Amino acid sequence: MQLDLTSGNIYQKMFRFAVPYLTACFLQSFYGMADLFIAGRFNGAAVVSAVSIGSQVMHFLTVVIVGAAMGTTIMISRAVGGKDKEGAAKAIGGSVLVFSVIAVFLTAVLILTADGALAMLKTPPEAFRPARDYLLICIFGVPFITAYNVISGIFRGAGDTKSPMLFVALAGIINIGADYILIGLVGMGAAGAAAATVGAQAFSVLLALAAMVRRGIGIRMSGKYFRPDRNVIRRILGIGLPISCQEGFIQISFLVITAIANSRGVHVAAAVGIVEKIISFLFLVPGAMLSTVSAMAAQNAGAGFHDRAKRTLSGGNRVCAIYGFVVFVIAQLAAEPIVSMFVPGEPEVVRLGGQYFRTYAIDCMIAGIHFCFSGYFSAYGRSVYSFVHNVISIVTIRIPGAWLASVLWPETLYALGIAAPLGSALSVVLCVYFYRRLWTSAAEEQVLQKNL
């Protein structure tokens, strides 16, 4: 199932890697949206708001774990590109040790801070209890979230994106079926949505472990690779932590915007929560291109094919720009009908959601470009560049812009939606600067080669 990304047509290899990855992300996001969709069919705005708020907290946690797991994927990709199977085995063993500790730590912290997190998000009073039920149940699924994303990172580092796609497809079927039973037939509301999600996550982990044990990934493992190796752990965290922190800051900005929206009432909270779900779904393509560019560039960097890595970045940017334009046009033509699919009986939520969606959709044309740059920087061990441009964007534009929009235009959500694309535009400018800095001289290229 491995895929050699160092030769052949770049676009063909990109799509062979990206399509299964994108399909897996699509299915994962789809069954996440199913919680909101099915909750809206059987419950009112309070439960919809509770599910959207609780799922945003869990999405925050998930993207932080996924970001950290990028260290695993990139280290394995480099080793595969350089034909270093022992290096890949060490990366796998080190990742298992690191993320086992992380899973336990995160579970404990979230149990202690669940109520505080919902209060900080200014959860509407009528939605607080169901949001708390949703969040506490999902917290017990943190070890499964961590395990699934690390195992998937291992497969993808070896060039296999098809296996994770199959795991999540089967889990999605279970999740949607359980949603209808627990939310619709049993009437558990937000708690039922959470229970269905955790059950599906557990199933996907068991399936992934069974596949890894039964047929392997082309890398032989033994007990010696599961012993602590300071150098391996340092490299995994050195790549993964800046990406994780970057994703964390991005999600914090989303949560701050959610808190601003929640303070304006349950209808605005539900509208913003639904659109955030839609946007996270639409951003699956840029997210898939980020992972594709990082894996392809890492394999080519490990093999010493730096020009091919640069062409991979250019190809990813083109794909994201075209996709973003198509999404933007669709959003201008059909914003309200799309939002109404989630809350057909809430016309005020639909009206506000349509406003927010139309301006937020501009970001689809811009964000994919800095996503691809972030993947490229990570492949070369410069994930700190991604962290820096995202933090600057968040601190100077995204959060202040959202707050200012709510103060100056409280009667509409059009202005609130424009903060994200303005922040992404600044990120693109900074990414171009960092890219030029990365390749300013032949001496720098030699330094990069030694660091791989």
Coordinates of C-alpha atoms in Angstrom, one line a residue:
M1 CA 0.0 0.0 0.0
Q2 CA 3.1 2.3 0.1
L3 CA 3.4 5.1 -2.5
D4 CA 6.7 6.4 -3.8
L5 CA 6.2 10.2 -4.1
T6 CA 9.7 10.9 -5.4
S7 CA 9.1 10.1 -9.0
G8 CA 6.4 10.3 -11.7
N9 CA 4.0 13.0 -12.6
I10 CA 3.6 15.4 -9.6
Y11 CA -0.1 16.0 -10.1
Q12 CA -0.9 12.3 -10.5
K13 CA 1.1 11.4 -7.3
M14 CA -0.6 14.3 -5.5
F15 CA -4.0 13.1 -6.3
R16 CA -3.2 9.4 -5.6
F17 CA -2.1 10.5 -2.1
A18 CA -4.7 13.2 -1.6
V19 CA -7.9 11.6 -2.8
P20 CA -8.0 8.7 -0.2
Y21 CA -6.8 11.2 2.5
L22 CA -9.5 13.7 1.5
T23 CA -12.1 10.9 1.4
A24 CA -11.2 9.8 4.9
C25 CA -11.4 13.4 6.1
F26 CA -14.7 13.9 4.3
L27 CA -16.2 10.9 5.9
Q28 CA -14.8 11.8 9.4
S29 CA -16.2 15.4 9.0
F30 CA -19.5 14.0 7.5
Y31 CA -20.3 11.9 10.5
G32 CA -19.3 14.8 12.7
M33 CA -21.8 17.0 10.8
A34 CA -24.3 14.1 11.1
D35 CA -24.4 14.7 14.9
L36 CA -25.5 18.3 14.2
F37 CA -27.9 17.4 11.4
I38 CA -29.7 14.7 13.2
A39 CA -29.8 16.7 16.4
G40 CA -31.5 19.5 14.5
R41 CA -34.1 17.1 13.1
F42 CA -35.2 15.8 16.5
N43 CA -34.4 18.8 18.8
G44 CA -34.6 22.6 18.9
A45 CA -32.0 25.4 18.9
A46 CA -30.7 24.7 22.4
V47 CA -29.6 21.1 21.7
V48 CA -28.2 22.2 18.3
S49 CA -26.2 24.9 20.0
A50 CA -25.0 22.5 22.6
V51 CA -23.8 20.0 20.1
S52 CA -22.1 22.7 18.0
I53 CA -20.3 24.2 21.0
G54 CA -19.3 20.8 22.5
S55 CA -18.0 19.6 19.1
Q56 CA -16.0 22.7 18.6
V57 CA -14.2 22.0 21.9
M58 CA -13.5 18.5 20.7
H59 CA -12.5 19.6 17.3
F60 CA -10.0 21.9 18.9
L61 CA -8.5 19.0 20.7
T62 CA -8.5 16.8 17.6
V63 CA -6.6 19.3 15.4
V64 CA -4.0 19.8 18.2
I65 CA -3.4 16.0 18.2
V66 CA -3.4 15.8 14.4
G67 CA -0.8 18.7 14.3
A68 CA 1.4 16.9 16.8
A69 CA 1.1 13.7 14.9
M70 CA 2.5 15.5 11.8
G71 CA 5.9 15.0 13.4
T72 CA 5.4 11.3 13.1
T73 CA 4.2 11.5 9.5
I74 CA 7.0 13.7 8.3
M75 CA 9.8 11.7 10.1
I76 CA 8.5 8.5 8.5
S77 CA 8.2 10.2 5.1
R78 CA 11.8 11.4 5.3
A79 CA 13.0 8.0 6.3
V80 CA 11.0 6.3 3.5
G81 CA 12.3 8.8 0.9
G82 CA 15.9 8.1 2.1
K83 CA 15.3 4.3 2.2
D84 CA 16.0 4.3 5.9
K85 CA 13.7 1.6 7.3
E86 CA 15.3 1.6 10.7
G87 CA 14.8 5.3 11.0
A88 CA 11.1 4.8 10.2
A89 CA 10.8 2.1 12.8
K90 CA 12.4 4.3 15.5
A91 CA 9.9 7.1 14.5
I92 CA 7.0 4.7 15.0
G93 CA 8.2 3.4 18.3
G94 CA 8.9 6.9 19.6
S95 CA 5.5 8.1 18.5
V96 CA 3.7 5.3 20.4
L97 CA 5.5 6.3 23.6
V98 CA 5.0 10.0 23.2
F99 CA 1.3 10.0 22.3
S100 CA 0.4 7.5 25.0
V101 CA 1.6 10.0 27.6
I102 CA -0.2 12.8 25.8
A103 CA -3.5 11.0 25.7
V104 CA -3.6 10.4 29.4
F105 CA -2.6 13.9 30.2
L106 CA -5.2 15.5 27.9
T107 CA -8.0 13.3 29.3
A108 CA -7.2 14.3 32.9
V109 CA -6.9 18.0 32.0
L110 CA -10.2 18.1 30.1
I111 CA -12.2 16.3 32.8
L112 CA -11.0 19.1 35.2
T113 CA -11.7 22.0 32.9
A114 CA -14.9 21.0 31.0
D115 CA -17.2 23.3 32.9
G116 CA -14.7 26.2 32.8
A117 CA -14.4 25.8 29.0
L118 CA -18.1 26.0 28.4
A119 CA -18.3 29.1 30.7
M120 CA -15.5 30.8 28.8
L121 CA -17.4 30.1 25.6
K122 CA -20.4 31.9 27.1
T123 CA -22.6 28.9 26.4
P124 CA -26.3 30.1 26.5
P125 CA -28.0 29.0 29.7
E126 CA -30.5 26.8 28.0
A127 CA -27.7 24.9 26.1
F128 CA -25.2 24.6 29.0
R129 CA -26.4 21.3 30.5
P130 CA -26.7 19.4 27.2
A131 CA -23.3 20.8 26.1
R132 CA -21.8 19.6 29.3
D133 CA -23.2 16.1 28.8
Y134 CA -21.9 16.0 25.3
L135 CA -18.4 17.2 26.3
L136 CA -17.9 14.9 29.3
I137 CA -18.9 11.8 27.2
C138 CA -16.6 12.8 24.4
I139 CA -13.7 13.4 26.8
F140 CA -13.6 9.7 27.5
G141 CA -12.9 9.2 23.8
V142 CA -9.7 11.2 23.8
P143 CA -7.4 8.1 23.9
F144 CA -9.3 6.8 20.9
I145 CA -8.9 10.1 19.0
T146 CA -5.2 10.1 19.8
A147 CA -4.6 6.5 18.9
Y148 CA -6.5 6.8 15.6
N149 CA -4.6 9.9 14.4
V150 CA -1.2 8.5 15.3
I151 CA -1.9 5.2 13.6
S152 CA -3.2 7.1 10.5
G153 CA -0.1 9.3 10.6
I154 CA 2.1 6.2 10.5
F155 CA 0.2 4.8 7.5
R156 CA 0.4 8.1 5.7
G157 CA 4.0 8.6 6.4
A158 CA 4.6 5.3 4.7
G159 CA 2.6 6.6 1.7
D160 CA -0.6 4.6 2.5
T161 CA -3.7 6.9 2.6
K162 CA -6.1 4.2 1.6
S163 CA -6.1 2.2 4.8
P164 CA -7.1 5.2 7.0
M165 CA -9.9 5.9 4.5
L166 CA -11.4 2.5 5.0
F167 CA -11.1 2.7 8.8
V168 CA -13.0 5.9 9.0
A169 CA -15.6 4.9 6.4
L170 CA -16.7 1.9 8.5
A171 CA -16.7 4.0 11.6
G172 CA -18.8 6.7 9.9
I173 CA -21.5 4.2 9.1
I174 CA -21.6 3.1 12.7
N175 CA -21.7 6.7 14.0
I176 CA -24.6 7.7 11.7
G177 CA -26.7 4.6 12.6
A178 CA -26.1 5.1 16.3
D179 CA -27.0 8.8 16.0
Y180 CA -30.5 7.9 14.6
I181 CA -31.0 5.3 17.3
L182 CA -29.7 7.3 20.3
I183 CA -30.9 10.8 19.3
G184 CA -34.1 9.9 17.3
L185 CA -35.4 6.7 18.9
V186 CA -34.1 6.9 22.4
G187 CA -34.3 10.7 22.7
M188 CA -30.9 11.2 24.4
G189 CA -30.2 14.5 22.6
A190 CA -26.7 15.8 22.8
A191 CA -25.5 12.9 25.0
G192 CA -26.7 10.5 22.4
A193 CA -24.6 12.3 19.7
A194 CA -21.6 12.1 21.9
A195 CA -22.0 8.4 22.7
A196 CA -22.4 7.6 19.0
T197 CA -19.2 9.5 18.2
V198 CA -17.1 7.8 20.9
G199 CA -18.3 4.4 19.9
A200 CA -17.4 5.0 16.3
Q201 CA -13.9 6.3 17.3
A202 CA -13.2 3.2 19.4
F203 CA -14.2 1.0 16.5
S204 CA -11.9 2.8 14.1
V205 CA -8.9 2.3 16.4
L206 CA -9.6 -1.4 16.9
L207 CA -9.9 -1.8 13.1
A208 CA -6.6 0.1 12.4
L209 CA -4.7 -1.9 15.0
A210 CA -6.0 -5.2 13.6
A211 CA -4.9 -4.1 10.1
M212 CA -1.4 -3.0 11.3
V213 CA -0.8 -6.3 13.1
R214 CA -2.2 -8.5 10.4
R215 CA -0.5 -7.1 7.2
G216 CA 2.0 -4.5 8.5
I217 CA 3.1 -1.4 6.7
G218 CA 6.3 -2.5 5.1
I219 CA 8.4 -1.6 8.1
R220 CA 9.6 -4.4 10.5
M221 CA 9.1 -3.6 14.2
S222 CA 10.6 -5.1 17.3
G223 CA 10.6 -4.4 21.0
K224 CA 13.8 -2.3 20.9
Y225 CA 12.1 0.4 18.9
F226 CA 9.6 1.0 21.7
R227 CA 12.2 2.1 24.2
P228 CA 12.6 5.8 24.9
D229 CA 15.1 7.4 22.5
R230 CA 15.7 11.1 23.4
N231 CA 16.9 12.1 19.9
V232 CA 13.8 10.5 18.2
I233 CA 11.4 12.0 20.7
R234 CA 13.1 15.4 20.3
R235 CA 12.7 15.3 16.6
I236 CA 9.1 14.2 16.7
L237 CA 8.1 17.0 19.1
G238 CA 10.4 19.5 17.3
I239 CA 8.3 19.1 14.2
G240 CA 4.9 18.3 15.7
L241 CA 4.7 20.8 18.6
P242 CA 4.9 24.0 16.5
I243 CA 2.2 22.6 14.2
S244 CA 0.2 21.6 17.2
C245 CA 0.5 25.0 18.8
Q246 CA -0.3 26.6 15.4
E247 CA -3.5 24.6 15.1
G248 CA -4.3 25.3 18.7
F249 CA -4.0 29.1 18.2
I250 CA -6.2 28.8 15.1
Q251 CA -8.9 26.9 17.0
I252 CA -8.6 29.4 20.0
S253 CA -9.4 32.1 17.5
F254 CA -12.5 30.2 16.4
L255 CA -13.5 29.6 20.0
V256 CA -13.1 33.3 20.8
I257 CA -15.4 34.1 17.8
T258 CA -17.8 31.4 19.1
A259 CA -17.8 33.1 22.5
I260 CA -18.5 36.5 20.9
A261 CA -21.4 34.9 18.9
N262 CA -22.7 33.0 22.0
S263 CA -22.9 36.3 24.0
R264 CA -25.4 37.5 21.4
G265 CA -28.0 34.8 22.0
V266 CA -28.9 31.3 21.1
H267 CA -29.9 32.1 17.4
V268 CA -26.6 33.7 16.6
A269 CA -24.8 30.9 18.5
A270 CA -26.5 28.3 16.4
A271 CA -26.0 30.2 13.2
V272 CA -22.2 30.6 13.8
G273 CA -21.9 27.0 15.0
I274 CA -23.5 25.6 11.9
V275 CA -21.5 27.7 9.5
E276 CA -18.3 26.8 11.3
K277 CA -19.2 23.2 10.7
I278 CA -19.8 23.8 7.1
I279 CA -16.5 25.7 6.7
S280 CA -14.6 23.0 8.5
F281 CA -16.1 20.6 6.0
L282 CA -15.2 22.8 3.0
F283 CA -11.7 23.2 4.3
L284 CA -11.1 19.5 4.0
V285 CA -9.6 20.0 0.5
P286 CA -7.0 22.6 1.7
G287 CA -6.3 20.4 4.7
A288 CA -5.7 17.4 2.5
M289 CA -3.4 19.5 0.3
L290 CA -1.4 20.5 3.4
S291 CA -0.8 16.9 4.3
T292 CA -0.1 16.0 0.7
V293 CA 2.4 18.7 0.2
S294 CA 4.1 17.9 3.6
A295 CA 4.4 14.2 2.8
M296 CA 5.5 14.6 -0.8
A297 CA 8.0 17.4 0.1
A298 CA 9.3 15.3 3.0
Q299 CA 9.9 12.2 0.9
N300 CA 11.6 14.3 -1.8
A301 CA 13.7 16.2 0.7
G302 CA 14.8 12.9 2.2
A303 CA 15.8 11.8 -1.3
G304 CA 17.5 15.1 -2.0
F305 CA 15.0 16.2 -4.7
H306 CA 14.5 19.8 -3.6
D307 CA 13.3 21.1 -7.0
R308 CA 10.5 18.5 -7.1
A309 CA 9.5 19.5 -3.5
K310 CA 9.2 23.1 -4.7
R311 CA 7.0 22.0 -7.7
T312 CA 4.8 20.1 -5.3
L313 CA 4.2 23.3 -3.3
S314 CA 3.3 25.2 -6.5
G315 CA 0.9 22.5 -7.6
G316 CA -0.8 22.4 -4.2
N317 CA -1.3 26.2 -4.3
R318 CA -2.9 26.0 -7.8
V319 CA -5.3 23.3 -6.7
C320 CA -6.4 25.2 -3.6
A321 CA -6.9 28.5 -5.5
I322 CA -9.2 26.9 -8.1
Y323 CA -11.1 25.0 -5.5
G324 CA -11.5 28.1 -3.3
F325 CA -13.0 30.1 -6.1
V326 CA -15.6 27.4 -6.9
V327 CA -16.6 27.3 -3.2
F328 CA -16.9 31.1 -3.0
V329 CA -19.3 31.2 -6.0
I330 CA -21.5 28.4 -4.6
A331 CA -21.7 30.2 -1.2
Q332 CA -22.9 33.4 -2.9
L333 CA -25.6 31.6 -4.8
A334 CA -26.9 29.2 -2.1
A335 CA -25.9 30.2 1.4
E336 CA -29.4 30.1 3.0
P337 CA -30.5 26.8 1.4
I338 CA -27.3 25.2 2.6
V339 CA -27.7 26.4 6.2
S340 CA -31.4 25.5 6.2
M341 CA -30.5 21.8 5.7
F342 CA -29.4 21.8 9.4
V343 CA -32.3 23.8 10.9
P344 CA -35.3 23.8 8.6
G345 CA -37.6 25.1 11.3
E346 CA -35.4 28.1 12.5
P347 CA -35.7 30.9 9.9
E348 CA -33.8 33.4 12.0
V349 CA -30.9 31.0 12.3
V350 CA -31.0 30.5 8.5
R351 CA -31.0 34.2 7.9
L352 CA -28.0 34.9 10.2
G353 CA -26.1 31.8 9.0
G354 CA -26.5 32.9 5.3
Q355 CA -24.9 36.3 6.1
Y356 CA -22.0 34.7 8.0
F357 CA -21.4 32.1 5.3
R358 CA -21.3 34.5 2.4
T359 CA -18.4 36.6 3.7
Y360 CA -16.6 33.7 5.5
A361 CA -16.5 31.8 2.1
I362 CA -14.0 34.4 0.8
D363 CA -11.4 32.6 3.0
C364 CA -11.8 29.5 0.9
M365 CA -9.9 31.3 -1.9
I366 CA -7.0 32.4 0.4
A367 CA -6.5 30.0 3.2
G368 CA -5.5 27.0 1.1
I369 CA -2.4 28.8 -0.1
H370 CA -0.9 29.3 3.4
F371 CA -2.0 25.7 4.2
C372 CA 0.3 24.5 1.4
F373 CA 3.1 26.7 2.5
S374 CA 2.7 25.3 6.1
G375 CA 3.0 21.8 4.8
Y376 CA 6.1 22.6 2.9
F377 CA 7.8 24.4 5.8
S378 CA 7.0 21.4 8.0
A379 CA 8.6 19.0 5.5
Y380 CA 11.9 20.9 5.9
G381 CA 11.8 21.1 9.7
R382 CA 10.7 24.7 9.7
S383 CA 7.2 24.2 11.2
V384 CA 8.0 27.2 13.4
Y385 CA 7.4 29.4 10.3
S386 CA 3.8 28.1 10.2
F387 CA 3.4 28.8 13.9
V388 CA 4.6 32.4 13.6
H389 CA 2.5 33.4 10.6
N390 CA -0.6 32.0 12.1
V391 CA -0.1 33.6 15.5
I392 CA 0.6 37.0 13.9
S393 CA -2.5 36.6 11.8
I394 CA -4.7 35.6 14.8
V395 CA -3.4 38.3 17.2
T396 CA -3.4 41.2 14.8
I397 CA -6.5 40.5 12.6
R398 CA -8.7 37.5 13.3
I399 CA -9.7 38.1 16.9
P400 CA -9.6 41.9 17.0
G401 CA -11.5 41.9 13.7
A402 CA -14.2 39.7 15.0
W403 CA -14.6 41.7 18.2
L404 CA -14.7 45.0 16.3
A405 CA -17.3 43.6 13.8
S406 CA -19.6 42.6 16.6
V407 CA -19.2 46.1 18.3
L408 CA -19.7 48.2 15.1
W409 CA -22.3 45.9 13.3
P410 CA -24.3 44.1 16.0
E411 CA -27.3 43.7 13.8
T412 CA -25.6 41.5 11.1
L413 CA -23.1 38.7 10.7
Y414 CA -21.7 39.9 7.4
A415 CA -18.9 41.8 9.1
L416 CA -18.0 39.0 11.5
G417 CA -17.4 36.6 8.6
I418 CA -14.7 38.9 7.0
A419 CA -12.2 38.6 9.8
A420 CA -11.0 35.1 8.8
P421 CA -10.1 36.0 5.1
L422 CA -8.3 39.2 6.2
G423 CA -6.2 37.1 8.6
S424 CA -5.5 34.5 5.9
A425 CA -4.3 37.3 3.5
L426 CA -1.7 38.4 6.0
S427 CA -0.6 34.8 6.5
V428 CA 0.0 34.4 2.7
V429 CA 2.2 37.5 2.7
L430 CA 4.2 36.2 5.6
C431 CA 4.5 32.7 4.0
V432 CA 6.0 34.2 0.8
Y433 CA 8.5 36.1 2.9
F434 CA 9.5 33.0 4.9
Y435 CA 9.7 30.9 1.7
R436 CA 12.2 33.4 0.1
R437 CA 14.1 33.5 3.4
L438 CA 14.3 29.7 3.4
W439 CA 16.0 29.5 0.0
T440 CA 18.1 32.7 0.0
S441 CA 21.4 31.0 -0.8
A442 CA 23.0 27.7 -1.7
A443 CA 24.5 27.6 1.7
E444 CA 21.1 27.5 3.3
E445 CA 20.2 24.6 1.1
Q446 CA 23.3 22.7 2.4
V447 CA 22.3 23.4 6.0
L448 CA 18.8 22.1 5.3
Q449 CA 20.1 19.0 3.7
K450 CA 22.3 18.3 6.8
N451 CA 19.3 18.8 9.1
L452 CA 17.1 16.2 7.3

